[in-house]
XYZ file of C-alpha atoms in Angstrom:
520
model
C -49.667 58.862 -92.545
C -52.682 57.469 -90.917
C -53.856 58.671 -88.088
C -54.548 56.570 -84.742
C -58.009 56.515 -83.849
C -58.391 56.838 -80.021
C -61.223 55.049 -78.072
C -63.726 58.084 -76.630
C -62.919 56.823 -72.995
C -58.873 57.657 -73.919
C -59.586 60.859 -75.501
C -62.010 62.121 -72.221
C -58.834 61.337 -70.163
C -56.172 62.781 -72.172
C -58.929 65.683 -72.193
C -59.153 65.876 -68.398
C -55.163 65.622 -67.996
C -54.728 68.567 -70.334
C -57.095 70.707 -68.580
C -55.999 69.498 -64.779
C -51.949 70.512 -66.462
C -53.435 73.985 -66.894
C -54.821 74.034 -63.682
C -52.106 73.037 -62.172
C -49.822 75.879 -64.180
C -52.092 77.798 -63.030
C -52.306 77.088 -59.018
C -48.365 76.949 -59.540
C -48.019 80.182 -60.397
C -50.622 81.879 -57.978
C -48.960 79.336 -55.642
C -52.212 77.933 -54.772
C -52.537 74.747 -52.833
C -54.116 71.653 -53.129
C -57.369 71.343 -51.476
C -57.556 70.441 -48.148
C -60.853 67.854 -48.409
C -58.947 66.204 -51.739
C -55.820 65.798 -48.934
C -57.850 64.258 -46.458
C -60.352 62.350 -48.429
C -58.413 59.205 -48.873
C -57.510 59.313 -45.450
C -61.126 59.511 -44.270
C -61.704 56.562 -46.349
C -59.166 55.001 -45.084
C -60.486 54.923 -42.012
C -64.408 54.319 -42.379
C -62.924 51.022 -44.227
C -60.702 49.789 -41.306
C -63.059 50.452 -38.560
C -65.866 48.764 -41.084
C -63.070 45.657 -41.139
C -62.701 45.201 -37.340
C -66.386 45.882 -36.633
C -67.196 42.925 -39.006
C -64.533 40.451 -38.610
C -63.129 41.138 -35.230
C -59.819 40.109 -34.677
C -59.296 38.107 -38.092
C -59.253 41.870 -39.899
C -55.748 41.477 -40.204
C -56.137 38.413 -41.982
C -57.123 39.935 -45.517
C -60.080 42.726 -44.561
C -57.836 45.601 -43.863
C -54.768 44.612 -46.662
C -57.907 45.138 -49.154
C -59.071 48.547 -46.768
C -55.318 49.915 -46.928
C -54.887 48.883 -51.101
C -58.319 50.438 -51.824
C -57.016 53.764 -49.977
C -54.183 53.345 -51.860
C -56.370 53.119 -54.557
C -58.682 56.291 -54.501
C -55.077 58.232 -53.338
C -53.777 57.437 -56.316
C -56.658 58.493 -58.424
C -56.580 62.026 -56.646
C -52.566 62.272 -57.742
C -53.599 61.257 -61.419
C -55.985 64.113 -60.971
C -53.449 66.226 -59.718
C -51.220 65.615 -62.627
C -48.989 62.473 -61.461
C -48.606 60.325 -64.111
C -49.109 56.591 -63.360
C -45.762 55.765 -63.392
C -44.828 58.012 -61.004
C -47.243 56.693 -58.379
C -46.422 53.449 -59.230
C -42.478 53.670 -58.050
C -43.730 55.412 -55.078
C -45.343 52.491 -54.304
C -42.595 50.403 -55.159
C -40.556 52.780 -53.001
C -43.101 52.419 -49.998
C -42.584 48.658 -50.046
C -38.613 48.994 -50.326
C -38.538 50.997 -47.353
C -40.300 47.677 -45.712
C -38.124 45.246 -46.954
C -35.607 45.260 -44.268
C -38.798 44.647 -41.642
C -39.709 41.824 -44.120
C -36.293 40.151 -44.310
C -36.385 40.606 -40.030
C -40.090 39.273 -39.915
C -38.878 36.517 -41.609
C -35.803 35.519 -40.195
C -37.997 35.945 -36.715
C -39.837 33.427 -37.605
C -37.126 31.058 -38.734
C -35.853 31.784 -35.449
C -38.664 30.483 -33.192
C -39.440 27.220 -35.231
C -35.620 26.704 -34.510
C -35.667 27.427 -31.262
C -38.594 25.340 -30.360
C -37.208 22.705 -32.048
C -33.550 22.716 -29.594
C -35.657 23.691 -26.616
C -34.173 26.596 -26.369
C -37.904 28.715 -25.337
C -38.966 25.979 -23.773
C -35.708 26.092 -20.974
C -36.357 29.954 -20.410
C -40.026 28.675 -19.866
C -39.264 26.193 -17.676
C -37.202 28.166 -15.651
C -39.126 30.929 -15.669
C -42.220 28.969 -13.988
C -39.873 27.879 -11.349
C -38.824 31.826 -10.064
C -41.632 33.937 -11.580
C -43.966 34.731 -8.803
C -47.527 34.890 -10.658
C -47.907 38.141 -7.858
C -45.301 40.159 -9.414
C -45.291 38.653 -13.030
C -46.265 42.004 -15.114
C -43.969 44.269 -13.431
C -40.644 41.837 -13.709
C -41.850 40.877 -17.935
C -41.694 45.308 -17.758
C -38.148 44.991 -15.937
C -36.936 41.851 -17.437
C -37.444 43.215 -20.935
C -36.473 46.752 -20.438
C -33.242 45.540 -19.068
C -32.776 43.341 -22.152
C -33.646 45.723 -24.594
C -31.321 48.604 -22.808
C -28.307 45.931 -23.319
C -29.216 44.619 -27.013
C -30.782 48.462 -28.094
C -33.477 46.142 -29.974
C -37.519 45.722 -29.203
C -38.017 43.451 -31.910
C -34.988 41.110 -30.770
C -36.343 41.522 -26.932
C -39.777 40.715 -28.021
C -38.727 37.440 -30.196
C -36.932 36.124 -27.728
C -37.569 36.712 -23.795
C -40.889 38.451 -24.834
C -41.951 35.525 -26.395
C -40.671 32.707 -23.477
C -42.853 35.510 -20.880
C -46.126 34.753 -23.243
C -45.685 31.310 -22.574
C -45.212 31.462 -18.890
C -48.405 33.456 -18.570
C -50.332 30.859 -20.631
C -49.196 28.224 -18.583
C -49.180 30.164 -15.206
C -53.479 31.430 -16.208
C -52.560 35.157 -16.344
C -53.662 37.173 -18.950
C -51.589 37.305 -22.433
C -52.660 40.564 -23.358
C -51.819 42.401 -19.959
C -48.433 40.191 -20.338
C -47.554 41.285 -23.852
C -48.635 44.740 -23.186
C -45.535 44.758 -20.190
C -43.135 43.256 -22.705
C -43.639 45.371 -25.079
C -43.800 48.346 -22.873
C -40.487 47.348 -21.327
C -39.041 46.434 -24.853
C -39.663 50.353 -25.938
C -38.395 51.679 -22.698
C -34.973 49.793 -23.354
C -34.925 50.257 -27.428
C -35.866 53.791 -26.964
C -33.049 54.616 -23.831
C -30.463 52.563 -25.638
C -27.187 54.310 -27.649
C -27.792 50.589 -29.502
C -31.144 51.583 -30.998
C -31.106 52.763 -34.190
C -33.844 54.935 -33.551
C -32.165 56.400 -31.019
C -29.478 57.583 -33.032
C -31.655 58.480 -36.002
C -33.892 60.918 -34.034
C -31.185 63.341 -33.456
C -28.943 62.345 -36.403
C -32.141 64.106 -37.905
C -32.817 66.942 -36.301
C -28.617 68.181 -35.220
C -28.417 67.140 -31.917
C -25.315 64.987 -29.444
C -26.629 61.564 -29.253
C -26.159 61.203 -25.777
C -27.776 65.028 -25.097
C -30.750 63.163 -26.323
C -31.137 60.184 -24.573
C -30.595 62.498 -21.216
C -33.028 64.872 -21.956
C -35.709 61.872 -23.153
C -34.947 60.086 -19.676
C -37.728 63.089 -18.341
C -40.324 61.954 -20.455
C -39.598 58.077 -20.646
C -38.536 57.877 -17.027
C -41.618 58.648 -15.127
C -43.489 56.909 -17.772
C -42.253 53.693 -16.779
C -42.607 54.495 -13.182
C -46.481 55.228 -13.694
C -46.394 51.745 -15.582
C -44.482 49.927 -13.289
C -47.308 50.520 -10.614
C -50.095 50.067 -12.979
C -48.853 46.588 -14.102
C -47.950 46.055 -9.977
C -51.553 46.870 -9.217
C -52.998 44.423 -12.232
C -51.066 41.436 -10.380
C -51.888 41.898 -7.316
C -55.774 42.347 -7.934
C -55.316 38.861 -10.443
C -57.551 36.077 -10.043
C -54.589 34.260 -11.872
C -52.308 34.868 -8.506
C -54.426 31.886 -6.808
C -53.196 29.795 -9.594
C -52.706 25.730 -8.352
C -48.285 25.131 -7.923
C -49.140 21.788 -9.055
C -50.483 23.365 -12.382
C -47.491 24.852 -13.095
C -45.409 21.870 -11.688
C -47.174 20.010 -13.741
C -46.712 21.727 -16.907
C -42.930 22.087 -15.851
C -42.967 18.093 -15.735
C -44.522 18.427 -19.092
C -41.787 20.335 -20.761
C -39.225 17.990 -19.048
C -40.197 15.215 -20.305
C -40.102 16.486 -23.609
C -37.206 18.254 -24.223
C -33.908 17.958 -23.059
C -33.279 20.747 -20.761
C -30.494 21.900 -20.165
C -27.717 24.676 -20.530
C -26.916 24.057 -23.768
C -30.476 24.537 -24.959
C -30.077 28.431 -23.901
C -26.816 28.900 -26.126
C -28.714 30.244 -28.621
C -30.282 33.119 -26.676
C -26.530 34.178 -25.561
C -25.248 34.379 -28.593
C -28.055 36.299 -30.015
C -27.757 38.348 -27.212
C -23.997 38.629 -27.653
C -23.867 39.885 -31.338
C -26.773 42.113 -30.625
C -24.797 43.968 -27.927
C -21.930 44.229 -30.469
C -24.285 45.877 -32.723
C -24.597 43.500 -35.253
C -27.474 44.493 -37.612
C -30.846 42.981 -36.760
C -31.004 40.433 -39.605
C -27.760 38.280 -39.493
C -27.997 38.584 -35.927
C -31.583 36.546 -35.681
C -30.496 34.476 -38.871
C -27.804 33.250 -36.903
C -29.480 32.879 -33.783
C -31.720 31.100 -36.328
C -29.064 28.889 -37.269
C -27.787 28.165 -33.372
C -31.081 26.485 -32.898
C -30.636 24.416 -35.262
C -27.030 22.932 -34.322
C -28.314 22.531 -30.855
C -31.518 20.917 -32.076
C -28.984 18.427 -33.925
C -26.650 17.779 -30.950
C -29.144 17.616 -28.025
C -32.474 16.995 -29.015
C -32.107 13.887 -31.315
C -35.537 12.180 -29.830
C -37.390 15.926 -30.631
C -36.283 15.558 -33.842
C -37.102 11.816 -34.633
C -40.736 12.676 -33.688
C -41.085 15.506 -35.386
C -39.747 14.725 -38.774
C -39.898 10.511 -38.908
C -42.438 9.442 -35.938
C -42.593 6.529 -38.306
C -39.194 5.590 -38.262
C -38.894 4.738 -41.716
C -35.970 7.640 -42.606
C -32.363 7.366 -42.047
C -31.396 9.409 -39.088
C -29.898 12.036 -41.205
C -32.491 12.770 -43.213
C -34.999 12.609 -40.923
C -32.658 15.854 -39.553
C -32.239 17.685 -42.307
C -36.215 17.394 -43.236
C -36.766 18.139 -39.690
C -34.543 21.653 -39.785
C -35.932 22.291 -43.157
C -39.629 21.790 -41.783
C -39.381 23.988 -38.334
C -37.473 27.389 -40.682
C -40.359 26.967 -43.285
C -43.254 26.292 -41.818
C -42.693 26.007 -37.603
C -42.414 23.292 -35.272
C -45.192 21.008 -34.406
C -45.578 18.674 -31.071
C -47.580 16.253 -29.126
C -47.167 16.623 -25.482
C -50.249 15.283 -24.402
C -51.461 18.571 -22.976
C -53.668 20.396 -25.401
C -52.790 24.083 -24.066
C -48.692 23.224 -24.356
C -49.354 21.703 -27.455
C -50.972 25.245 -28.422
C -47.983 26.579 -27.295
C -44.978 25.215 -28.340
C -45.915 24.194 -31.852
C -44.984 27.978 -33.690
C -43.076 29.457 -35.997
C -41.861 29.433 -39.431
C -41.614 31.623 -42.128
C -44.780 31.093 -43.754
C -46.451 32.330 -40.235
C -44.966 35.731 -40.971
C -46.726 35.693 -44.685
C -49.256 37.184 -43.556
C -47.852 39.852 -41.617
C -45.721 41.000 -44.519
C -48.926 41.084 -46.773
C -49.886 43.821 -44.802
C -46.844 45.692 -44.488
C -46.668 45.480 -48.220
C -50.202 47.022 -48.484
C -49.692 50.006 -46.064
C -46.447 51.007 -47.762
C -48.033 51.303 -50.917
C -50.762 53.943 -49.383
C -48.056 55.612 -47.490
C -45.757 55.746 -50.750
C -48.802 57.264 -53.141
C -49.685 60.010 -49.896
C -46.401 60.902 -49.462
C -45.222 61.509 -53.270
C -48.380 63.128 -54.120
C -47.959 66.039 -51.117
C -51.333 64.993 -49.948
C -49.593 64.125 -46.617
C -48.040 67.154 -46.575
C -50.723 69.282 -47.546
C -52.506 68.140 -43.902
C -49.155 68.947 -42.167
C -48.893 72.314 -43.510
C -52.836 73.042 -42.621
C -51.749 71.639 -38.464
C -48.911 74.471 -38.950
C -51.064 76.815 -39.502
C -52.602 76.261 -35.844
C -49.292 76.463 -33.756
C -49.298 79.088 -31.366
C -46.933 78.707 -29.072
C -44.211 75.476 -27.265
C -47.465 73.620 -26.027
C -49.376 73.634 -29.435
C -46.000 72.899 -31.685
C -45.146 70.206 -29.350
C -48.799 68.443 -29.422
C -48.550 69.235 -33.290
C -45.505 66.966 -33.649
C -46.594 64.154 -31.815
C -49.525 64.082 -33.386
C -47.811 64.229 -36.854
C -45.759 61.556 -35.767
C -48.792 59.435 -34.741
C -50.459 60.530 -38.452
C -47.542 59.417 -40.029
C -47.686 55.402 -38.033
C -50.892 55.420 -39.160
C -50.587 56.793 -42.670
C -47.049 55.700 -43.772
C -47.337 52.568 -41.675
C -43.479 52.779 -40.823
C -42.027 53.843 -37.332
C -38.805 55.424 -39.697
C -40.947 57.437 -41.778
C -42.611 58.654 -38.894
C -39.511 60.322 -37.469
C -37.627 61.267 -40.399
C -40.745 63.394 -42.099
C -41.598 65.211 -38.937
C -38.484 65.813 -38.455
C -37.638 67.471 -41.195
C -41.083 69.158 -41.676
C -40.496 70.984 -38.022
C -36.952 71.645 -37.379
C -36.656 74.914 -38.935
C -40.093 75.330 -36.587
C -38.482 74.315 -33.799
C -35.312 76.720 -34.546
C -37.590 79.400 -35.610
C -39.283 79.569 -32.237
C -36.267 79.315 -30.274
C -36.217 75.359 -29.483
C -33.086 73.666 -29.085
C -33.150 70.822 -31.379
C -33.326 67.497 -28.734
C -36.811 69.164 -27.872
C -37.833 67.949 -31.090
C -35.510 64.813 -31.260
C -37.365 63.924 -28.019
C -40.848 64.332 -28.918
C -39.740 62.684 -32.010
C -38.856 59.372 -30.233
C -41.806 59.772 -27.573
C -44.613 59.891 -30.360
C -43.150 58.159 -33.431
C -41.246 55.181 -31.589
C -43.662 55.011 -29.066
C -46.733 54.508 -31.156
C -45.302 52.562 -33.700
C -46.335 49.483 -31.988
C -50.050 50.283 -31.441
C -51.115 50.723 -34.713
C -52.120 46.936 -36.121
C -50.818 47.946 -40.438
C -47.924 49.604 -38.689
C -44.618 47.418 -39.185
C -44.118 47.288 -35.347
C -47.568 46.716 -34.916
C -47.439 43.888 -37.218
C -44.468 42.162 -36.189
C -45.427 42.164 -32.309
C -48.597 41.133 -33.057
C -47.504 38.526 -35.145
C -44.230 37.323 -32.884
C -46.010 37.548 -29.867
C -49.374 35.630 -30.727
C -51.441 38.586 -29.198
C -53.724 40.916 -31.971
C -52.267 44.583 -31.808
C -55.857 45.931 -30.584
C -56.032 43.455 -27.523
C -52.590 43.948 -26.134
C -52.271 48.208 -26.899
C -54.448 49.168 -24.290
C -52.106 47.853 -21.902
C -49.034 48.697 -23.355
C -49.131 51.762 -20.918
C -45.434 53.469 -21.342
C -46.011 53.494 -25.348
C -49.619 55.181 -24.318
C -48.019 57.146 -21.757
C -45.302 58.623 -23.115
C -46.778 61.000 -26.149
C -49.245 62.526 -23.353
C -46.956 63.606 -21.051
C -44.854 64.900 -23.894
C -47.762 67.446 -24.399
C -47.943 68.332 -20.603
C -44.265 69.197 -20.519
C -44.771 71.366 -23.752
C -48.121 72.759 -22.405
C -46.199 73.514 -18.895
C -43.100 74.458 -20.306
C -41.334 71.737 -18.204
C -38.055 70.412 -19.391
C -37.990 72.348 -22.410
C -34.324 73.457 -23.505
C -33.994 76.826 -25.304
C -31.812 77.691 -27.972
C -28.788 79.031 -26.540
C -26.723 79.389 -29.371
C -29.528 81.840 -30.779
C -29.907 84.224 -28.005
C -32.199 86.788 -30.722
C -34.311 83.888 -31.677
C -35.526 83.725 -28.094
C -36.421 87.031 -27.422
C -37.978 87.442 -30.896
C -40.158 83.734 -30.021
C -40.199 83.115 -25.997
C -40.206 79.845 -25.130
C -44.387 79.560 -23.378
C -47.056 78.191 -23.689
């Protein structure tokens, strides 16, 4: 039988695999670890690369420079789990894995943007527009986008749906109305967490204490100490903001004029909002995110059909030389692909109105796809946990396992680039900690929610990050530092662990306290 000659490159590795299988035998059965800098080191990489990326391109480092930073990480993590004794395969369906778990923010990211080429199409954010300009005072206009949307996300239990849709009309109205985008999408989004997060409608919400044992509703009481007087503090912040505004001297015939604008371009009226209720309406009956926008999706486009003909006819055939029909059809077909496009005669509503589309969400998903293919590889090779374990070791009492956890959950937005992953791994990695020390689980649930759902949407690779960024028009770095209740909420988290405020013992383990005392 002849034998296969292998090339000397093939033999070195199968050399190096052999001897890293005996090491590993080895560590297994002295039950050594895996080294801390090996853990970390495509982490640190990680992030050299990304700050490199926005340092050198700015705000267009989403556009390609940190999907090759985050598939380079990937990368070098999966060289350290070959060394570690993963086969490729292996780290290849974790990666495939990563990306599944993103799929269903894909499908959403997709449908979202479906939804707004439909809707500006049948004029349906251009009426909330228009009527918002006519009742928004420019004075109060942060604090009632952090009402407005907090209300609307406490009804529909969605961010993402509250963003799309009134979050997105709110953008506009700023625009138009001079004040600042980024202070505007910062209050939307602040308000859309507050509701999604406060919500029985959220799925979060239920999955936080789905994961760690605790009453659904024992949970959303016992957040309401945390969340609450975080949107107090940014209620006044975003009060103070407008009323110090250079944007609150703003001309009324600017925004009459733009109101004029929109007038004479769409038809406005009450069916152009019909859309919004329904969505609204199936979200509040808990239909899952994805038919629910598909269908809003779908409104738009009746109501495009039935009551903006002359939209249509501009859009689609401004030459007049299609049937009416098909100028429709190409004209529905155009705005879910690839957005709407108009000519108002007003350069800044042009800017504004003409969005949307599918393919605008391309790029978003690009790097969704990317960061769930380093989170995969960190998380099946234990790397990620080897770092959690090594933060264990420093917990000394409620203060420092509290802090611990939300910073875990923070490691994990950043890492595994998914708001889910970041509070179902903490929250199995600490609820036996939790229990050990004495903790009734909805301190955990809690701290869950106010670091891994709060967070989620700061982080630009981060799903949430992504898809606000992307939805809203606003780059994730410009609008977080005014997204104060996501920033607010993990910090006083910490003080009420540090102060031992608000944190519920174990009751049903009466030995388990006096052996670990809830303190500081």
């Amino acid at each position: 039988m002849e034998k296969t000659r292998l090339s000397p490159y093939t033999r070195f590795f199968c050399i190096c695999r052999l001897e890293r299988t005996k090491s590993i035998m080895a560590d297994n059965s002295n039950n050594k670890t895996i080294p801390l800098w090996l853990a970390v080191l495509p982490l640190l990489l990680l992030v050299i690369m990304l700050v490199g990326s926005v340092t050198v391109f700015g705000d267009g480092s989403s556009y390609g420079p940190n999907q090759i930073a985050l598939m380079l990480a990937a990368g070098v993590a999966s060289v350290v789990g070959l060394y570690l004794g993963n086969t490729w395969k292996e780290l290849e369906t974790a990666m495939v894995e990563g990306i599944t778990l993103a799929l269903r923010a894909c499908l959403i990211l997709l449908a979202v943007g479906s939804l707004i080429g439909s809707w500006m199409l049948a004029g349906t954010a251009p009426a909330v527009i228009y009527a918002g300009l006519g009742v928004l005072d420019p004075a109060w206009f942060y604090p009632a986008a952090l009402v407005i949307c907090a209300l609307v996300a406490l009804s529909i239990g969605s961010s993402w749906t509250t963003a799309g849709t009134v979050g997105l009309a709110l953008i506009g109205i700023a625009q138009i109305m001079g004040l600042s985008v980024e202070v505007t999408a910062g209050a939307v989004i602040s308000g859309a967490y507050f509701g999604d997060k406060m919500s029985p409608l959220s799925d979060t919400t239920n999955l936080a204490p789905a994961m760690v044992g605790t009453d659904l509703f024992v949970h959303i009481r016992h957040m309401a100490w945390t969340t609450g007087p975080s949107f107090v503090i940014a209620l006044v912040l975003f009060s103070i903001i407008g009323w110090n505004s250079e944007a609150v001297q703003a001309p009324a015939d600017t925004i009459e004029a733009a109101r004029n604008i929109i007038a004479d371009s769409y038809n406005i009226g009450w069916p152009t909002v019909l859309p919004l209720i329904l969505l609204l309406g199936l979200a509040m009956r808990k239909v899952p995110a994805f038919p629910t926008i598909a269908l809003g999706a779908l409104a738009g486009c009746v109501v495009a059909l039935i009551w903006q003909p002359q939209v249509i006819q501009a859009f689609a055939n401004p030459d007049g030389d299609l049937p009416g029909w098909f100028a429709s059809i190409k004209a529905l077909f155009m705005a879910l692909a690839d957005g709407f496009q108009i000519e108002t005669g007003d350069a800044s509503l042009d800017q504004l109105l003409s969005r949307g589309g599918m393919s605008s969400m391309l790029n978003t998903i690009w790097l969704i796809m990317s960061a769930m293919c380093f989170g995969g590889v960190m998380e099946h090779t234990k790397l990620l946990q080897r770092i959690v374990d090594v933060l264990l070791k420093g917990v000394r009492g409620t203060g420092s396992l509290i802090a611990t956890t939300v910073f875990t959950c923070i490691s994990m937005n950043i890492i595994a680039a998914d708001q889910y992953i970041a509070i179902v791994l903490p929250g199995r990695m600490f609820r036996m900690e939790f229990k050990r020390r004495g903790l009734a689980p909805q301190n955990l649930s809690r701290t869950l929610e106010d670091a891994g759902t709060m967070t989620s949407a700061l982080i630009p690779w981060n799903t949430c990050g992504a898809f606000m960024a992307a939805t809203l028009g606003v780059p994730t770095m410009a609008y977080a530092p005014y997204a104060f209740l996501n920033l607010l909420n993990p910090v006083i988290a910490i003080i009420y662990g540090v102060t031992n405020f608000k944190i519920v013992p174990l009751e049903e383990t009466p030995e388990a306290i006096e052996q670990h005392p809830v303190s500081s």
